[in-house]
Structure formats: C-alpha cells, structure tokens
C-alpha cells in the first residue's frame, strides 16, 4: 500500500482511483462496508482502491485537551487498511489551513485535480470542509459537474444482546471498551482491538517476581477499563503468536501514576526492548487492584495467567475467528452491493 501525506507526490499509476472518504477510526464493520463497496467498484473498473482521510483526527485538532479517544492511531489504522487490500492511503495533514478549506475547494483541488478520482464512496453521515459544511448532497452535485460518480452507504446496523437495529459506530466501540468488554468490542469491530508500539524499559520489577513484562506507554489512544486482560501478542520480525496476560493501568500496588500496558508473554524467552509489538485484547480477567504485598501480587498473577489461558483456549476466542478484514472475504460475504449511487 502506498501512503501519501501530500497528494502532489501521487504516482501516475495510482491516479484515477475509486476512493472511500472518512476517518475510519477503529475500522469497524460499518467502515468495512464503505471501503468494501469502494473495493467492489475499483475491481469492476480495474482501477486502484484509495482511502482519503486526515491525520490527526479533526476532533484532536479542535479539542486538544479532551482525554485520548483514538481506537486506531495512524500506524494501526494503516496496517488494517493494508491488510484489507487498499492500494493507496492519502492521509492529509489536518491543520488550520485544511480546517478552513471550503468543501467545494476540497473537492476540486484535492479529489479532482490532485487525485483524479473516478468514483467516491462515503457513509451516510460523512461531513467535510470548513464548519463541516459538505456532505453527500454536495458531493453528488459536484460529481455531476466534475465528472465523478458517488455512492453512499446507509447506516449499517446489527442486532446483538437485544439491541436490534443498533448502528455500528466508533463511539459504541469506545463505550464498550471503557466497560472492559473486550470480546464484544472485537465483535463490533470485526477484528481484535489492538494496542501497538515499541517496548519500553520499565522498572524491571516483573522479572524479579517471575513475570517479566513488555511495557507499552499509552499516549494518544483510548484508555479502556483498567485491569487485567487475556491478550495475544505478535512481535515484529517474529512469526510466532504468543498468548499472554496484560495489566493496563497505574500499578497502584507500587504507587505509580503513569498509565502503562504491561504484557507477560507465555512461553517466550528473549529481550523485547525496542521491538515493535501488537497486543490484541481478547478478554477481561479482572479489574485493577492494590495488593498488600509482593507475595499476594504473585499469587494473583499466577491465577490471572490460568484464567487468561482458559479464555485464550475458548474456540470463540481463537485468533482466526476474527482475522484481519480483507476485501476478498468482504465481497464473498456481501455478493450484492450495499452502496446506493447518488
């Protein structure tokens, strides 16, 4: 997948694409319909599949003091889109200049002149341009003038746990993770929710009690419910997948205040410092708590490990039960187009 921060550097071979528009934070099942329908058209037309988005998220630009809310920071979102089969990711820098772009100018200068789009896909609630003034009606009108097509995906809904007709949304996934419901969040996403980053050097206390951990700092990413989770960990450059148990929180037993993800990998030996890892959240084990001493903590970790192994052994939690979403699989599951031409 080609990643462009500025469309002026677009290779000629990627000009003239079918492009999906949106932020796609989390790349949940609703997002997959938008990009999947763009992929259907791109294959039919024999042209590249593109995604046009912004970085940072506009909410981060306009409300910089809000608590972290991102489900998929740039690197993770790019990984998911590449796995899906996207050929081109255009990630426009969202700054003061872009925030003041009139929607018509965004269409003519970026989508038409620089990218040469042939057809656009957008969700029913997609908004763009200064003061969010642009939407599907404007895109349809400008498409007739500029010569590109437009298809719109209506709300993608589901019925689960008595919530028939509920719409897939990033906000719903965030609320679910804040409740610690990692498995339900994965069902909403259509893939395992993941935190990733380079392993940091910590206090190295875990190795002294028999549970060495790989530590990640949580920065501009959602903080789910603090506690212990059953996880799966992949290490960059390593084909193996490691089950494990992870604590996410402030480590109150040691009077810490910084928020850290500490993962103990089952059956792993070696040094992970500085290496990039992906931690998939599979199931919630227990809430974070403060222990009276090291021995009580060690006993609880041993119990947590057993609980995590049981969760990871459940066929419903198998990694292949929710593999990374891919275009071929999407098209097989949705033989009839879900987007409506406008």
Tab-separated table of C-alpha atoms in Angstrom:
chain	number	residue	atom	x	y	z
A	1	UNK	CA	0.000	0.000	0.000
A	2	UNK	CA	1.272	3.446	-0.929
A	3	UNK	CA	0.919	6.064	1.819
A	4	UNK	CA	0.845	9.733	0.825
A	5	UNK	CA	0.893	12.694	3.168
A	6	UNK	CA	0.512	15.106	0.271
A	7	UNK	CA	-1.301	14.255	-2.966
A	8	UNK	CA	1.180	16.241	-5.067
A	9	UNK	CA	3.500	13.232	-4.830
A	10	UNK	CA	0.907	10.823	-6.247
A	11	UNK	CA	2.458	8.270	-8.628
A	12	UNK	CA	0.743	8.343	-12.061
A	13	UNK	CA	-0.189	4.665	-11.710
A	14	UNK	CA	-2.415	5.478	-8.704
A	15	UNK	CA	-4.220	8.411	-10.267
A	16	UNK	CA	-7.827	7.769	-11.260
A	17	UNK	CA	-8.996	5.689	-8.303
A	18	UNK	CA	-12.195	4.750	-6.568
A	19	UNK	CA	-11.836	6.469	-3.203
A	20	UNK	CA	-13.514	5.898	0.165
A	21	UNK	CA	-13.836	9.058	2.266
A	22	UNK	CA	-13.782	9.115	6.061
A	23	UNK	CA	-11.677	8.889	9.180
A	24	UNK	CA	-12.309	5.173	9.801
A	25	UNK	CA	-11.155	5.245	13.439
A	26	UNK	CA	-11.329	1.619	14.544
A	27	UNK	CA	-12.149	0.369	11.030
A	28	UNK	CA	-15.269	-1.303	12.421
A	29	UNK	CA	-17.817	-3.320	10.462
A	30	UNK	CA	-19.617	-0.212	9.243
A	31	UNK	CA	-16.367	1.273	7.935
A	32	UNK	CA	-15.586	-2.009	6.219
A	33	UNK	CA	-18.776	-1.698	4.176
A	34	UNK	CA	-17.734	1.760	2.913
A	35	UNK	CA	-14.229	0.632	1.944
A	36	UNK	CA	-15.500	-2.756	0.769
A	37	UNK	CA	-18.002	-1.186	-1.623
A	38	UNK	CA	-15.253	1.097	-2.922
A	39	UNK	CA	-13.162	-2.018	-3.467
A	40	UNK	CA	-16.017	-3.710	-5.351
A	41	UNK	CA	-16.222	-0.773	-7.778
A	42	UNK	CA	-12.445	-0.463	-8.077
A	43	UNK	CA	-12.188	-4.125	-9.108
A	44	UNK	CA	-15.054	-3.784	-11.571
A	45	UNK	CA	-13.422	-0.718	-13.116
A	46	UNK	CA	-9.864	-2.061	-12.982
A	47	UNK	CA	-8.538	0.955	-11.064
A	48	UNK	CA	-6.781	1.450	-7.687
A	49	UNK	CA	-8.671	1.390	-4.390
A	50	UNK	CA	-7.921	4.504	-2.331
A	51	UNK	CA	-8.839	5.784	1.125
A	52	UNK	CA	-8.742	9.535	1.765
A	53	UNK	CA	-8.542	10.561	5.398
A	54	UNK	CA	-6.823	13.065	7.701
A	55	UNK	CA	-4.249	12.960	10.468
A	56	UNK	CA	-4.653	13.899	13.238
A	57	UNK	CA	-8.331	13.228	13.750
A	58	UNK	CA	-10.220	16.568	13.456
A	59	UNK	CA	-11.525	16.141	16.998
A	60	UNK	CA	-7.933	16.094	18.261
A	61	UNK	CA	-7.266	19.351	16.394
A	62	UNK	CA	-10.333	21.211	17.624
A	63	UNK	CA	-10.407	19.751	21.152
A	64	UNK	CA	-6.772	19.067	22.066
A	65	UNK	CA	-7.478	18.890	25.809
A	66	UNK	CA	-10.006	16.052	25.550
A	67	UNK	CA	-8.996	12.684	27.036
A	68	UNK	CA	-7.474	10.289	24.485
A	69	UNK	CA	-10.168	8.696	22.345
A	70	UNK	CA	-8.498	7.172	19.275
A	71	UNK	CA	-9.198	3.485	18.702
A	72	UNK	CA	-6.582	3.129	15.977
A	73	UNK	CA	-3.699	5.595	15.802
A	74	UNK	CA	-2.187	6.138	12.371
A	75	UNK	CA	0.127	3.121	12.258
A	76	UNK	CA	-2.544	0.638	13.369
A	77	UNK	CA	-5.190	2.063	11.057
A	78	UNK	CA	-2.763	1.945	8.124
A	79	UNK	CA	-1.971	-1.700	8.953
A	80	UNK	CA	-5.660	-2.624	8.928
A	81	UNK	CA	-6.301	-0.842	5.622
A	82	UNK	CA	-3.303	-2.523	4.039
A	83	UNK	CA	-4.493	-5.931	5.226
A	84	UNK	CA	-7.894	-5.171	3.725
A	85	UNK	CA	-6.377	-4.582	0.290
A	86	UNK	CA	-6.256	-0.797	-0.070
A	87	UNK	CA	-3.779	0.348	-2.728
A	88	UNK	CA	-3.448	3.984	-1.708
A	89	UNK	CA	-3.876	5.735	1.657
A	90	UNK	CA	-3.986	9.521	1.346
A	91	UNK	CA	-3.545	10.939	4.843
A	92	UNK	CA	-3.950	14.710	4.637
A	93	UNK	CA	-2.418	16.778	7.462
A	94	UNK	CA	-5.357	18.273	9.357
A	95	UNK	CA	-4.198	21.744	10.310
A	96	UNK	CA	-5.567	25.286	10.380
A	97	UNK	CA	-5.338	25.528	6.589
A	98	UNK	CA	-7.285	22.352	5.893
A	99	UNK	CA	-9.830	23.146	8.616
A	100	UNK	CA	-10.750	26.326	6.734
A	101	UNK	CA	-10.955	24.698	3.288
A	102	UNK	CA	-14.376	25.328	1.721
A	103	UNK	CA	-15.886	21.956	0.799
A	104	UNK	CA	-16.075	22.845	-2.908
A	105	UNK	CA	-12.367	23.680	-2.926
A	106	UNK	CA	-11.560	20.376	-1.212
A	107	UNK	CA	-13.403	18.507	-3.966
A	108	UNK	CA	-11.969	20.406	-6.937
A	109	UNK	CA	-8.356	20.863	-5.775
A	110	UNK	CA	-7.670	17.643	-3.861
A	111	UNK	CA	-10.101	14.989	-5.052
A	112	UNK	CA	-10.325	16.044	-8.693
A	113	UNK	CA	-7.152	17.922	-9.654
A	114	UNK	CA	-4.597	16.122	-7.496
A	115	UNK	CA	-6.088	12.626	-7.183
A	116	UNK	CA	-8.214	12.451	-10.312
A	117	UNK	CA	-10.856	10.329	-8.589
A	118	UNK	CA	-13.325	8.476	-10.797
A	119	UNK	CA	-15.829	7.480	-8.122
A	120	UNK	CA	-16.325	8.270	-4.425
A	121	UNK	CA	-17.777	6.189	-1.601
A	122	UNK	CA	-18.947	7.796	1.633
A	123	UNK	CA	-21.011	6.913	4.660
A	124	UNK	CA	-24.428	8.451	5.197
A	125	UNK	CA	-23.054	10.835	7.854
A	126	UNK	CA	-19.810	11.878	6.151
A	127	UNK	CA	-19.072	15.606	6.562
A	128	UNK	CA	-16.104	17.609	5.291
A	129	UNK	CA	-14.816	21.110	4.678
A	130	UNK	CA	-14.893	24.249	6.812
A	131	UNK	CA	-17.537	24.034	9.544
A	132	UNK	CA	-18.419	20.549	8.244
A	133	UNK	CA	-20.486	22.243	5.558
A	134	UNK	CA	-20.015	19.498	2.930
A	135	UNK	CA	-21.901	16.237	2.724
A	136	UNK	CA	-23.251	13.684	0.270
A	137	UNK	CA	-25.651	16.165	-1.375
A	138	UNK	CA	-22.763	18.473	-2.238
A	139	UNK	CA	-20.636	15.568	-3.469
A	140	UNK	CA	-23.467	14.375	-5.723
A	141	UNK	CA	-23.966	17.854	-7.152
A	142	UNK	CA	-20.250	18.399	-7.760
A	143	UNK	CA	-19.875	14.924	-9.204
A	144	UNK	CA	-22.284	15.843	-11.985
A	145	UNK	CA	-20.206	18.938	-12.741
A	146	UNK	CA	-16.735	17.429	-12.368
A	147	UNK	CA	-17.442	14.028	-13.876
A	148	UNK	CA	-17.016	11.613	-10.959
A	149	UNK	CA	-19.530	9.179	-9.526
A	150	UNK	CA	-20.769	8.924	-5.946
A	151	UNK	CA	-22.225	6.059	-3.933
A	152	UNK	CA	-23.434	6.371	-0.336
A	153	UNK	CA	-23.618	3.652	2.311
A	154	UNK	CA	-26.650	3.908	4.573
A	155	UNK	CA	-26.350	3.050	8.304
A	156	UNK	CA	-25.008	-0.459	8.876
A	157	UNK	CA	-26.928	-1.971	11.769
A	158	UNK	CA	-26.836	-5.135	13.842
A	159	UNK	CA	-28.821	-6.999	16.436
A	160	UNK	CA	-26.892	-8.246	19.458
A	161	UNK	CA	-27.833	-8.654	23.104
A	162	UNK	CA	-31.305	-7.291	22.455
A	163	UNK	CA	-30.048	-4.188	20.609
A	164	UNK	CA	-31.632	-4.904	17.213
A	165	UNK	CA	-31.139	-2.104	14.726
A	166	UNK	CA	-28.206	-0.505	16.532
A	167	UNK	CA	-25.731	1.272	14.261
A	168	UNK	CA	-22.068	0.287	14.166
A	169	UNK	CA	-20.069	3.306	15.314
A	170	UNK	CA	-16.688	4.199	16.754
A	171	UNK	CA	-18.437	5.774	19.758
A	172	UNK	CA	-20.162	2.488	20.555
A	173	UNK	CA	-16.852	0.619	20.424
A	174	UNK	CA	-15.249	3.200	22.714
A	175	UNK	CA	-18.052	2.863	25.260
A	176	UNK	CA	-17.775	-0.930	25.124
A	177	UNK	CA	-14.021	-0.845	25.792
A	178	UNK	CA	-14.467	1.602	28.662
A	179	UNK	CA	-16.708	-1.062	30.204
A	180	UNK	CA	-13.908	-3.625	29.790
A	181	UNK	CA	-15.906	-5.709	27.299
A	182	UNK	CA	-13.012	-6.557	25.015
A	183	UNK	CA	-14.694	-9.527	23.336
A	184	UNK	CA	-17.834	-7.567	22.477
A	185	UNK	CA	-15.680	-4.720	21.149
A	186	UNK	CA	-13.949	-7.218	18.868
A	187	UNK	CA	-17.341	-8.393	17.583
A	188	UNK	CA	-18.337	-4.807	16.785
A	189	UNK	CA	-15.025	-4.125	15.088
A	190	UNK	CA	-14.850	-7.369	13.162
A	191	UNK	CA	-11.251	-7.781	14.334
A	192	UNK	CA	-9.400	-7.857	17.648
A	193	UNK	CA	-8.867	-4.444	19.236
A	194	UNK	CA	-5.131	-3.861	19.411
A	195	UNK	CA	-2.595	-1.592	21.044
A	196	UNK	CA	0.846	-1.443	19.496
A	197	UNK	CA	4.162	0.294	19.965
A	198	UNK	CA	7.820	-0.132	20.803
A	199	UNK	CA	8.641	-1.897	24.060
A	200	UNK	CA	9.983	0.460	26.707
A	201	UNK	CA	12.370	-0.190	29.558
A	202	UNK	CA	10.403	-0.177	32.785
A	203	UNK	CA	11.279	-0.800	36.411
A	204	UNK	CA	12.180	-4.412	35.527
A	205	UNK	CA	10.283	-5.431	38.635
A	206	UNK	CA	8.318	-8.145	36.821
A	207	UNK	CA	11.373	-10.277	36.151
A	208	UNK	CA	12.265	-10.254	39.865
A	209	UNK	CA	8.930	-11.898	40.734
A	210	UNK	CA	8.930	-14.393	37.862
A	211	UNK	CA	6.702	-12.483	35.412
A	212	UNK	CA	8.836	-10.322	33.071
A	213	UNK	CA	6.685	-7.919	31.088
A	214	UNK	CA	6.862	-5.998	27.815
A	215	UNK	CA	5.762	-2.442	28.568
A	216	UNK	CA	3.982	-0.007	26.253
A	217	UNK	CA	3.122	3.590	27.066
A	218	UNK	CA	-0.407	4.747	26.272
A	219	UNK	CA	-0.383	8.119	24.602
A	220	UNK	CA	-2.952	9.324	22.060
A	221	UNK	CA	-5.127	6.247	22.304
A	222	UNK	CA	-8.294	5.335	24.150
A	223	UNK	CA	-7.887	4.086	27.719
A	224	UNK	CA	-10.166	1.072	28.163
A	225	UNK	CA	-11.237	-0.099	31.601
A	226	UNK	CA	-8.198	-0.527	33.812
A	227	UNK	CA	-7.493	-4.099	34.722
A	228	UNK	CA	-6.066	-7.416	33.604
A	229	UNK	CA	-6.779	-8.871	30.154
A	230	UNK	CA	-6.098	-12.073	28.273
A	231	UNK	CA	-4.078	-10.995	25.230
A	232	UNK	CA	-2.287	-12.257	22.144
A	233	UNK	CA	0.998	-10.645	21.190
A	234	UNK	CA	2.793	-10.524	17.868
A	235	UNK	CA	6.380	-9.294	17.659
A	236	UNK	CA	7.674	-7.562	14.564
A	237	UNK	CA	10.068	-9.891	12.763
A	238	UNK	CA	8.781	-12.965	14.612
A	239	UNK	CA	6.291	-15.366	13.011
A	240	UNK	CA	5.100	-16.727	16.349
A	241	UNK	CA	1.958	-15.565	18.148
A	242	UNK	CA	2.191	-15.521	21.942
A	243	UNK	CA	-0.665	-15.827	24.372
A	244	UNK	CA	-0.316	-13.727	27.462
A	245	UNK	CA	-1.816	-11.735	30.281
A	246	UNK	CA	-1.603	-7.943	30.450
A	247	UNK	CA	-2.243	-5.336	33.088
A	248	UNK	CA	-3.425	-1.948	31.901
A	249	UNK	CA	-3.449	0.820	34.463
A	250	UNK	CA	-1.446	2.741	37.028
A	251	UNK	CA	0.016	-0.157	39.083
A	252	UNK	CA	-1.386	1.025	42.454
A	253	UNK	CA	0.500	-1.631	44.412
A	254	UNK	CA	3.696	0.273	43.607
A	255	UNK	CA	2.149	3.754	43.962
A	256	UNK	CA	2.600	4.581	40.287
A	257	UNK	CA	0.526	7.187	38.433
A	258	UNK	CA	1.540	6.799	34.773
A	259	UNK	CA	-0.685	4.598	32.628
A	260	UNK	CA	1.108	1.584	31.180
A	261	UNK	CA	0.280	-1.651	29.407
A	262	UNK	CA	2.426	-4.469	30.850
A	263	UNK	CA	2.199	-7.787	28.984
A	264	UNK	CA	3.568	-11.106	30.222
A	265	UNK	CA	4.022	-13.452	27.259
A	266	UNK	CA	3.517	-17.155	27.867
A	267	UNK	CA	6.323	-19.401	26.634
A	268	UNK	CA	8.542	-16.545	25.453
A	269	UNK	CA	12.240	-16.143	26.174
A	270	UNK	CA	14.316	-13.232	24.997
A	271	UNK	CA	14.694	-9.463	25.049
A	272	UNK	CA	11.919	-7.301	23.591
A	273	UNK	CA	13.282	-3.854	24.435
A	274	UNK	CA	12.897	-1.503	21.491
A	275	UNK	CA	10.978	-4.016	19.358
A	276	UNK	CA	7.532	-3.228	17.954
A	277	UNK	CA	4.724	-5.422	19.254
A	278	UNK	CA	0.956	-5.642	18.708
A	279	UNK	CA	-1.195	-6.599	21.701
A	280	UNK	CA	-4.641	-7.983	20.854
A	281	UNK	CA	-7.209	-7.722	23.655
A	282	UNK	CA	-9.151	-10.982	23.872
A	283	UNK	CA	-10.999	-10.970	27.200
A	284	UNK	CA	-11.295	-9.156	30.516
A	285	UNK	CA	-9.922	-11.052	33.523
A	286	UNK	CA	-10.410	-8.672	36.461
A	287	UNK	CA	-10.299	-5.024	37.497
A	288	UNK	CA	-7.055	-3.422	38.628
A	289	UNK	CA	-6.489	-3.545	42.374
A	290	UNK	CA	-3.921	-2.717	45.031
A	291	UNK	CA	-2.297	-5.634	46.854
A	292	UNK	CA	-0.935	-5.776	50.367
A	293	UNK	CA	2.476	-7.007	49.228
A	294	UNK	CA	4.567	-8.808	46.619
A	295	UNK	CA	3.520	-12.326	47.630
A	296	UNK	CA	-0.177	-11.510	47.302
A	297	UNK	CA	0.513	-9.946	43.912
A	298	UNK	CA	2.474	-13.004	42.704
A	299	UNK	CA	-0.312	-15.342	43.753
A	300	UNK	CA	-2.898	-13.263	41.923
A	301	UNK	CA	-0.800	-13.037	38.742
A	302	UNK	CA	-0.457	-16.818	38.715
A	303	UNK	CA	-4.238	-17.095	38.970
A	304	UNK	CA	-4.665	-14.443	36.253
A	305	UNK	CA	-2.412	-16.457	33.956
A	306	UNK	CA	-4.583	-19.525	34.381
A	307	UNK	CA	-7.748	-17.518	33.706
A	308	UNK	CA	-6.161	-15.972	30.624
A	309	UNK	CA	-5.082	-19.364	29.281
A	310	UNK	CA	-8.663	-20.608	29.669
A	311	UNK	CA	-10.033	-17.596	27.788
A	312	UNK	CA	-7.468	-17.985	25.015
A	313	UNK	CA	-8.300	-21.689	24.656
A	314	UNK	CA	-12.002	-20.954	24.049
A	315	UNK	CA	-12.753	-21.605	20.331
A	316	UNK	CA	-14.863	-18.432	20.258
A	317	UNK	CA	-11.713	-16.504	21.124
A	318	UNK	CA	-9.486	-18.164	18.540
A	319	UNK	CA	-7.485	-15.644	16.562
A	320	UNK	CA	-8.813	-16.949	13.253
A	321	UNK	CA	-12.363	-16.432	14.498
A	322	UNK	CA	-11.821	-12.717	13.777
A	323	UNK	CA	-8.964	-12.471	11.273
A	324	UNK	CA	-7.931	-9.083	9.869
A	325	UNK	CA	-10.697	-7.982	7.483
A	326	UNK	CA	-9.912	-8.448	3.773
A	327	UNK	CA	-11.623	-7.318	0.599
A	328	UNK	CA	-11.945	-10.824	-0.868
A	329	UNK	CA	-13.730	-12.025	2.251
A	330	UNK	CA	-15.954	-8.938	2.310
A	331	UNK	CA	-17.044	-9.476	-1.292
A	332	UNK	CA	-17.743	-13.160	-0.656
A	333	UNK	CA	-19.915	-12.279	2.352
A	334	UNK	CA	-21.700	-9.431	0.518
A	335	UNK	CA	-22.360	-10.580	-3.066
A	336	UNK	CA	-24.917	-7.781	-3.561
A	337	UNK	CA	-23.755	-4.151	-3.443
A	338	UNK	CA	-24.796	-2.241	-0.317
A	339	UNK	CA	-23.949	1.261	-1.554
A	340	UNK	CA	-26.522	3.386	-3.359
A	341	UNK	CA	-25.456	5.513	-6.353
A	342	UNK	CA	-26.267	9.202	-5.981
